[in-house]
mmCIF file of C-alpha atoms in Angstrom:
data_model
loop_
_atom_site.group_PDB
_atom_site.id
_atom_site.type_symbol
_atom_site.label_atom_id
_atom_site.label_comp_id
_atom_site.label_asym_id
_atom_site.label_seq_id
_atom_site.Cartn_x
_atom_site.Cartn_y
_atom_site.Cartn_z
ATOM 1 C CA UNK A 14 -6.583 -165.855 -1.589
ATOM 2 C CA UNK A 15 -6.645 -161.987 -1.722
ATOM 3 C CA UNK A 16 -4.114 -160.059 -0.389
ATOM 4 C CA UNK A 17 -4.906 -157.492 1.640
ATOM 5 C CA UNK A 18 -3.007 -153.717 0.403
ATOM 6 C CA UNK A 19 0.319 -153.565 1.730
ATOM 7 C CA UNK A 20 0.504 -150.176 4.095
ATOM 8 C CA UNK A 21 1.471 -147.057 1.992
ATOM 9 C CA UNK A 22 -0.328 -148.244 -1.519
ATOM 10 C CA UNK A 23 -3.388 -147.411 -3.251
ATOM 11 C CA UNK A 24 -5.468 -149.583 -4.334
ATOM 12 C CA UNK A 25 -5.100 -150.706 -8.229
ATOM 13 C CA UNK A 26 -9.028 -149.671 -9.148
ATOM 14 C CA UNK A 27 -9.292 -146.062 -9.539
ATOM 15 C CA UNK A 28 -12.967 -144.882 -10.135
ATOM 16 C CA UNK A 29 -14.048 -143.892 -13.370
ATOM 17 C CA UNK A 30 -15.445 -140.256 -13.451
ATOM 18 C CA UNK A 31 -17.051 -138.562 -16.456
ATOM 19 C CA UNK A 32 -16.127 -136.296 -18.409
ATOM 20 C CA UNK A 33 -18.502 -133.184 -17.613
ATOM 21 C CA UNK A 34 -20.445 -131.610 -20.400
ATOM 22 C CA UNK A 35 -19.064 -128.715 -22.397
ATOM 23 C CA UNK A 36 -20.273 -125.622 -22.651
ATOM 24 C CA UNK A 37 -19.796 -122.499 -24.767
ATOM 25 C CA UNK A 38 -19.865 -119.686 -21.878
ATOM 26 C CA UNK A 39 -20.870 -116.341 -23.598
ATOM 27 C CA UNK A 40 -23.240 -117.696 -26.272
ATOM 28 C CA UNK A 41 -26.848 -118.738 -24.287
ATOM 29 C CA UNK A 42 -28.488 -121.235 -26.337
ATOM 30 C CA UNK A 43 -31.529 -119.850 -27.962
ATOM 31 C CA UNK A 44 -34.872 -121.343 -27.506
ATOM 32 C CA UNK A 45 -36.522 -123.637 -30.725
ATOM 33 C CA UNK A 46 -39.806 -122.258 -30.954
ATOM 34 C CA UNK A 47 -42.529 -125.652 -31.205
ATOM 35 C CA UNK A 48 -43.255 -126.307 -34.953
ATOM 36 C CA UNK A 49 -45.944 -123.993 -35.948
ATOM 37 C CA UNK A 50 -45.240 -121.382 -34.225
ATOM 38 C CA UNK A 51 -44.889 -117.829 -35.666
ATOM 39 C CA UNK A 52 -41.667 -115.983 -35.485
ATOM 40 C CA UNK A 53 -43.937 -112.530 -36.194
ATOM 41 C CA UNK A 54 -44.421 -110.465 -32.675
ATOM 42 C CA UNK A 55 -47.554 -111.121 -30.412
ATOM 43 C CA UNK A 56 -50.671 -109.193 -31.221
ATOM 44 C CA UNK A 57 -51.035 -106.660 -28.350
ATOM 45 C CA UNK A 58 -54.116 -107.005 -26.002
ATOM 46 C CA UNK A 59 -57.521 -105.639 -27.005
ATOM 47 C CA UNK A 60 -57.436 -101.958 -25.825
ATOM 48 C CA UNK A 61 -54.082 -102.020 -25.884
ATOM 49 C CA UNK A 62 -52.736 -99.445 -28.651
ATOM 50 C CA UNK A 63 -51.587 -100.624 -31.770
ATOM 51 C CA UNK A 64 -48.200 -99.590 -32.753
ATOM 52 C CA UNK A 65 -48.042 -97.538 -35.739
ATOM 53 C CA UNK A 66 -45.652 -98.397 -38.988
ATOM 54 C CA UNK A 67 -42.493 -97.060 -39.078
ATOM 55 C CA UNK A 68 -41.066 -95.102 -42.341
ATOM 56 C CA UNK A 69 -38.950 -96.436 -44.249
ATOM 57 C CA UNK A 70 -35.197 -95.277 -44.373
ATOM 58 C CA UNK A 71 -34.493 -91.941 -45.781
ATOM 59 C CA UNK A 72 -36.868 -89.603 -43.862
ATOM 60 C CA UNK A 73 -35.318 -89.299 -40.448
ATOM 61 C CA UNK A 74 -36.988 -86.453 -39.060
ATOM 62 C CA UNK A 75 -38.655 -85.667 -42.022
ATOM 63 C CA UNK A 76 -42.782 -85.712 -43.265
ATOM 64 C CA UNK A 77 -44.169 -89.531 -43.678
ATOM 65 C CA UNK A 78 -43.826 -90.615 -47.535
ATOM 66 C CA UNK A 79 -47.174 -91.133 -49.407
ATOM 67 C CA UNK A 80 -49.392 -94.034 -47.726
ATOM 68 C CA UNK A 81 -47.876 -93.524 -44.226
ATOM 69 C CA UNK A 82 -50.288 -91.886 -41.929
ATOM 70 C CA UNK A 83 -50.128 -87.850 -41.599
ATOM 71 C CA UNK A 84 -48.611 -88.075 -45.201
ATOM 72 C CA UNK A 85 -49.297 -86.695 -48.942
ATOM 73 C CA UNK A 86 -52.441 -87.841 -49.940
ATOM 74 C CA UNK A 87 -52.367 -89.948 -53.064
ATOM 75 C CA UNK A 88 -52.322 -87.987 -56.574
ATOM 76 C CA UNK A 89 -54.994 -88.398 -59.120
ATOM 77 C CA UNK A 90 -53.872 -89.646 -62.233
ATOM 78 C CA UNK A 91 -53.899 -87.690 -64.989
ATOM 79 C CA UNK A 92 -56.066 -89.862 -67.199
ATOM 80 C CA UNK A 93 -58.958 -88.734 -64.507
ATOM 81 C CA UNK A 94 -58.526 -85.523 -64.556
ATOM 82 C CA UNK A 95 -59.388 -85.793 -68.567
ATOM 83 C CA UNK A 96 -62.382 -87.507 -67.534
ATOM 84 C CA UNK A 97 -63.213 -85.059 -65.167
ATOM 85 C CA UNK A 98 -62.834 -82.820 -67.755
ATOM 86 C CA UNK A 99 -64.856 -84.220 -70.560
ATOM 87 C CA UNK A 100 -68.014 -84.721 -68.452
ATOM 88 C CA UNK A 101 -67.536 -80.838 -67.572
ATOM 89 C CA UNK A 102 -67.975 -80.101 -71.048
ATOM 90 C CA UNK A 103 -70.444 -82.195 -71.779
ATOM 91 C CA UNK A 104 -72.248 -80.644 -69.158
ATOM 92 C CA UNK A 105 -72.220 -77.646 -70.343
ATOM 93 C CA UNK A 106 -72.897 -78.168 -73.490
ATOM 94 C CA UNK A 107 -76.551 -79.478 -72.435
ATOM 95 C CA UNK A 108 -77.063 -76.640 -70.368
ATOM 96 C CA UNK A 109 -76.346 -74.299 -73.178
ATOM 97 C CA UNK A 110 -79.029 -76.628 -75.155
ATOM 98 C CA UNK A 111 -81.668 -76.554 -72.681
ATOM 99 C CA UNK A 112 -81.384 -72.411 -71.794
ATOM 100 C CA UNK A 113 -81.184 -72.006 -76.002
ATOM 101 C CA UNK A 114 -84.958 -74.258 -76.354
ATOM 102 C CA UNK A 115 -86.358 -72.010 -73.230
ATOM 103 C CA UNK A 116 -85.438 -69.005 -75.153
ATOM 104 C CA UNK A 117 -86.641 -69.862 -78.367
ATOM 105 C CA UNK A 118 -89.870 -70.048 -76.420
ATOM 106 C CA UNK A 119 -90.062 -67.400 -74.651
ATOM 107 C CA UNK A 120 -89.360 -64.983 -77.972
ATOM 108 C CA UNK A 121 -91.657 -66.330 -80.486
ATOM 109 C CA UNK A 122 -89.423 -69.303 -82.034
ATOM 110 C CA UNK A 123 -91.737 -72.273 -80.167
ATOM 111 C CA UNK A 124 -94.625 -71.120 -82.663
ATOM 112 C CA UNK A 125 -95.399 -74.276 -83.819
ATOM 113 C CA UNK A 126 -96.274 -75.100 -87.879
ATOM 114 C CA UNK A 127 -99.978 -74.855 -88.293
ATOM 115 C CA UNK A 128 -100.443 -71.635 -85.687
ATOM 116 C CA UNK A 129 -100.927 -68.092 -87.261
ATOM 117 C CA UNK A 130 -99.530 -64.684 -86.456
ATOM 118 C CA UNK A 131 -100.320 -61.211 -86.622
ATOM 119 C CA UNK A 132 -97.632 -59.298 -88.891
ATOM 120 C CA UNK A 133 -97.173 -55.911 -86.461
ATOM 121 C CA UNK A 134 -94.383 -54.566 -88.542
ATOM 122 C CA UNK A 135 -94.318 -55.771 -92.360
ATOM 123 C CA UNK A 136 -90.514 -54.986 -93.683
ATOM 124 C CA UNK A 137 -89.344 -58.012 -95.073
ATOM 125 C CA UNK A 138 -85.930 -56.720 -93.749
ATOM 126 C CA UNK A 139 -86.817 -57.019 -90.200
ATOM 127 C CA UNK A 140 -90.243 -58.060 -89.585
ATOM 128 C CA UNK A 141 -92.447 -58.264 -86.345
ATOM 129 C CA UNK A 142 -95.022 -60.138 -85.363
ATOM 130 C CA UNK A 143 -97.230 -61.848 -82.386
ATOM 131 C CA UNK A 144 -99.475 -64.698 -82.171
ATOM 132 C CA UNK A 145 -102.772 -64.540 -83.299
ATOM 133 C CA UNK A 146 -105.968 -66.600 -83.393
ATOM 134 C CA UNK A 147 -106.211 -67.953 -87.088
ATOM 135 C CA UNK A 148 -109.188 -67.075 -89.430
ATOM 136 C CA UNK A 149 -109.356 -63.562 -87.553
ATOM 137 C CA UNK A 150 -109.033 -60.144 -88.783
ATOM 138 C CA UNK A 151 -105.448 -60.172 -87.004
ATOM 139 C CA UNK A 152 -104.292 -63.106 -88.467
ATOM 140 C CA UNK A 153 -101.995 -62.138 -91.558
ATOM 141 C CA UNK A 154 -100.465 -65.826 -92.026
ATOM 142 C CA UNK A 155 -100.202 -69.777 -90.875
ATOM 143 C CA UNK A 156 -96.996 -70.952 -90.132
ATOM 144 C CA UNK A 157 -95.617 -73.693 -92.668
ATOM 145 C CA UNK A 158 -92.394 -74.184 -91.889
ATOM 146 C CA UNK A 159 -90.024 -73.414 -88.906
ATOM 147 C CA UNK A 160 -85.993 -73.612 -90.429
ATOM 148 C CA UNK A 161 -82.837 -73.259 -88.811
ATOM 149 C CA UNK A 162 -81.744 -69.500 -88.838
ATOM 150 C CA UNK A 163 -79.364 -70.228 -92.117
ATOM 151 C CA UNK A 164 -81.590 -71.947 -93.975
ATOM 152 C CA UNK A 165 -84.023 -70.288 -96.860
ATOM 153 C CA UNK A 166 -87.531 -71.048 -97.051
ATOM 154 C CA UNK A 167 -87.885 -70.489 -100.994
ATOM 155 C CA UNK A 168 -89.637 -68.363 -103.587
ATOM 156 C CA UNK A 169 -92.906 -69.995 -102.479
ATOM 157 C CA UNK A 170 -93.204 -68.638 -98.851
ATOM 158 C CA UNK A 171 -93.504 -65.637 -97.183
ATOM 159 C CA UNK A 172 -90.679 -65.170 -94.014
ATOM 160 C CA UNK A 173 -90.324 -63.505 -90.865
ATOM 161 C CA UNK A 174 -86.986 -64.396 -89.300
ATOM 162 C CA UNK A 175 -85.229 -63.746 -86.392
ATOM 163 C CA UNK A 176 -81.614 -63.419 -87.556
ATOM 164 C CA UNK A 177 -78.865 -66.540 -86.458
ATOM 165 C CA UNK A 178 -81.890 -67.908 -84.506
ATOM 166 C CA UNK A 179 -84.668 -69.011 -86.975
ATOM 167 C CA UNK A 180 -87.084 -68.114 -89.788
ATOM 168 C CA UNK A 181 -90.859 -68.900 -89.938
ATOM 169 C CA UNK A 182 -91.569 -69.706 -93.220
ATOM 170 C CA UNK A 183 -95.450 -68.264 -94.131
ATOM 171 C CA UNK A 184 -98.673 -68.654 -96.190
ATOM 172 C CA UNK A 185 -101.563 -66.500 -95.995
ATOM 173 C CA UNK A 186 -104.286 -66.895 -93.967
ATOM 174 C CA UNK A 187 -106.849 -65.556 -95.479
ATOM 175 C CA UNK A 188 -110.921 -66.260 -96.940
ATOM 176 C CA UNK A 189 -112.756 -65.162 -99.554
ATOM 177 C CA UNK A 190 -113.456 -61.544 -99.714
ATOM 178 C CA UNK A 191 -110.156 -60.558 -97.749
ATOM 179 C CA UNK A 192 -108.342 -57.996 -98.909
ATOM 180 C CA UNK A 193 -104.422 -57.525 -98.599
ATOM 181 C CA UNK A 194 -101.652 -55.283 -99.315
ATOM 182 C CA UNK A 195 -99.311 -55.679 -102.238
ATOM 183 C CA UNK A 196 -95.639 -53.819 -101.574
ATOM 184 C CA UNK A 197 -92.478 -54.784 -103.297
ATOM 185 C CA UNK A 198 -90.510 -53.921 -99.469
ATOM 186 C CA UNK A 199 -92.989 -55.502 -97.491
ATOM 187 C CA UNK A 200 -95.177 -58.546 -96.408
ATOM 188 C CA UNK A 201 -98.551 -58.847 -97.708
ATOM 189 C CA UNK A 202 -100.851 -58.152 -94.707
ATOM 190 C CA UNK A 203 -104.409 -58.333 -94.530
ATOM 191 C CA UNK A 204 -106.600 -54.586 -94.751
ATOM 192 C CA UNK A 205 -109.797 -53.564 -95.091
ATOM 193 C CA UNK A 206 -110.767 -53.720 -98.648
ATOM 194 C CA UNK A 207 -111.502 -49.782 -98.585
ATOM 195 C CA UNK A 208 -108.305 -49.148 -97.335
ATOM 196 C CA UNK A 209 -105.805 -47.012 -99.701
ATOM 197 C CA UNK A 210 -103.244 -49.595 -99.759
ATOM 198 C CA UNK A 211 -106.269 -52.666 -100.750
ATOM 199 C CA UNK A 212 -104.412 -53.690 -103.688
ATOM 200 C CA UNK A 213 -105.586 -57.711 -103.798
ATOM 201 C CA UNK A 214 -109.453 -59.243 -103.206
ATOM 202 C CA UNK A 215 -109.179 -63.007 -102.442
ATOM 203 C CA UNK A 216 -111.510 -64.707 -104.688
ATOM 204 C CA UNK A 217 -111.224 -68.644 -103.859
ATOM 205 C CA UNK A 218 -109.379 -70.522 -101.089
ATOM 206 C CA UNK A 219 -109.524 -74.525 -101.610
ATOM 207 C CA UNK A 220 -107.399 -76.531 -99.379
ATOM 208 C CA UNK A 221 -105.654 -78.652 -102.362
ATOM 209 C CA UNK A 222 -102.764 -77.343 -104.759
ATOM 210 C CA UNK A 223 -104.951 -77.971 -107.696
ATOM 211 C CA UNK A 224 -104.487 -74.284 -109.061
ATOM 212 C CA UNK A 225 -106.680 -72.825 -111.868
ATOM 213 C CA UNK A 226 -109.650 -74.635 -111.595
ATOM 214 C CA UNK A 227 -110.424 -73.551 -108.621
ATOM 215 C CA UNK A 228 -110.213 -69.874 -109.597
ATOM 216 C CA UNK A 229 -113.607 -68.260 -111.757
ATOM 217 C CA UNK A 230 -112.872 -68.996 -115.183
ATOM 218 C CA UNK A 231 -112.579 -66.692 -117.761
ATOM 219 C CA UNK A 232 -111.502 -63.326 -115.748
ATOM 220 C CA UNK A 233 -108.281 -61.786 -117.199
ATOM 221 C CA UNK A 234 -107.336 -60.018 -114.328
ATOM 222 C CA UNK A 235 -108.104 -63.590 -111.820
ATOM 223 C CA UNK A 236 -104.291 -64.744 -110.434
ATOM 224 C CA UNK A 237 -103.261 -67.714 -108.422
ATOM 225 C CA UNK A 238 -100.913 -68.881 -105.900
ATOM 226 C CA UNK A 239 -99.938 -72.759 -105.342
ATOM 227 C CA UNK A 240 -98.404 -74.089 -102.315
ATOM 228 C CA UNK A 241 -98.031 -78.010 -101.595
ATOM 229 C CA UNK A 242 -96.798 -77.710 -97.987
ATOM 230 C CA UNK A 243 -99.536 -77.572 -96.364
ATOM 231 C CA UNK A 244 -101.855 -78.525 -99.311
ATOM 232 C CA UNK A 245 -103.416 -74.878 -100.363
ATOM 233 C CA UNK A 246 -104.589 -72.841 -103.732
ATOM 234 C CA UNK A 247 -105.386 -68.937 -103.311
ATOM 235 C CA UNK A 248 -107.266 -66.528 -106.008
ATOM 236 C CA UNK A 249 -107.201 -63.003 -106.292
ATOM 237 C CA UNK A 250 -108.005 -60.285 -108.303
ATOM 238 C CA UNK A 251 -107.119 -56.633 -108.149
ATOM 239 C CA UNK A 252 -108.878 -54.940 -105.716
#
């Protein structure tokens, strides 16, 4: 049988509290973030301005560095600027080309091998001359040959060059019963045979380089010229 607490004493039980949880005022515990998420800033709302990059350390108050908007724009390297600078010159080098060819035609030197020309100033020093229609009375030679201004077109040919720029190399044009001049200064140019300075009648033309037989046989004072480009024998006598 239970007593009942004598007057003046507490009872034996005493409740049992708990201990209350500890905390670390001063230090707020920092949310975890769910798995996946991205510790990177929210993406502003569409319209909303974007925020633009700041420099990097070292330019307080200073221009952006290269890259960073409302800085230097990027250098070119210097391997394009030799590019740049090759196709410049090769650029002008075909310019120079293509005004050289328009000049050569313009002047006389796009007389092409086969035409003829007229002989209007005969000095084998400097000659002149214009086109002409070949077989005429104007026509003095056929062009054989056109060279390159330092080249030679040989005992065999008559020339007329333009100096540094080319030289036509010649043959006469001429038929039977021409007559033409004969000057130790000067290109042979065709005359009328009772012209003072008639010094050669043209006997035989054949369109071969076959030579004396195509000249009268017999005649002492007969002569012959050979050519093999283009194909052609002429015969005179003195006039």
């Amino acid at each position: 049988m239970t007593q009942p607490p004598q007057f003046g004493q507490h009872p034996q039980q005493q409740p049992q509290w708990g201990q209350p949880p500890q905390q670390q005022w001063g230090q707020p515990q920092q949310p975890v973030p769910p798995q996946g998420y991205s510790q990177q800033p929210p993406m502003p709302p569409h319209g909303y301005p974007q925020q633009q990059p700041i420099p990097p350390q070292g330019y307080p108050g200073g221009p952006p560095p290269q890259g960073y908007p409302g800085g230097p724009a990027p250098q070119k390297s210097g391997a394009g600027k030799k590019i740049l600078g090759v196709v410049g010159t090769l650029g002008l080098g075909i310019v120079g080309v293509v005004v050289l060819a328009l000049l050569r035609s313009v002047d006389g030197g796009g007389i092409a091998v086969g035409e003829c020309v007229d002989i209007t100033s005969p000095s084998m020093a400097r000659a002149d001359w214009e086109t002409a229609a070949c077989g005429t009375s104007k026509s003095d030679f056929k062009v054989a040959k056109q060279l390159d201004g330092r080249a030679s077109c040989g005992d065999d040919y008559d020339s007329a060059e333009k100096p540094g720029d080319y030289v036509l190399c010649l043959v006469p044009d001429v038929a039977v019963g021409d007559c033409r001049t004969d000057s130790p200064t000067e290109l042979q140019v065709k005359v009328p045979c009772t012209d003072p300075d008639a010094k050669h009648r043209i006997t035989a033309v054949a369109d071969n380089a076959s030579g004396p037989p195509e000249c009268a046989e017999g005649d002492p004072d007969q002569y012959y010229m050979v050519w093999n480009e283009p194909a052609l024998t002429i015969c005179w006598k003195t006039a």
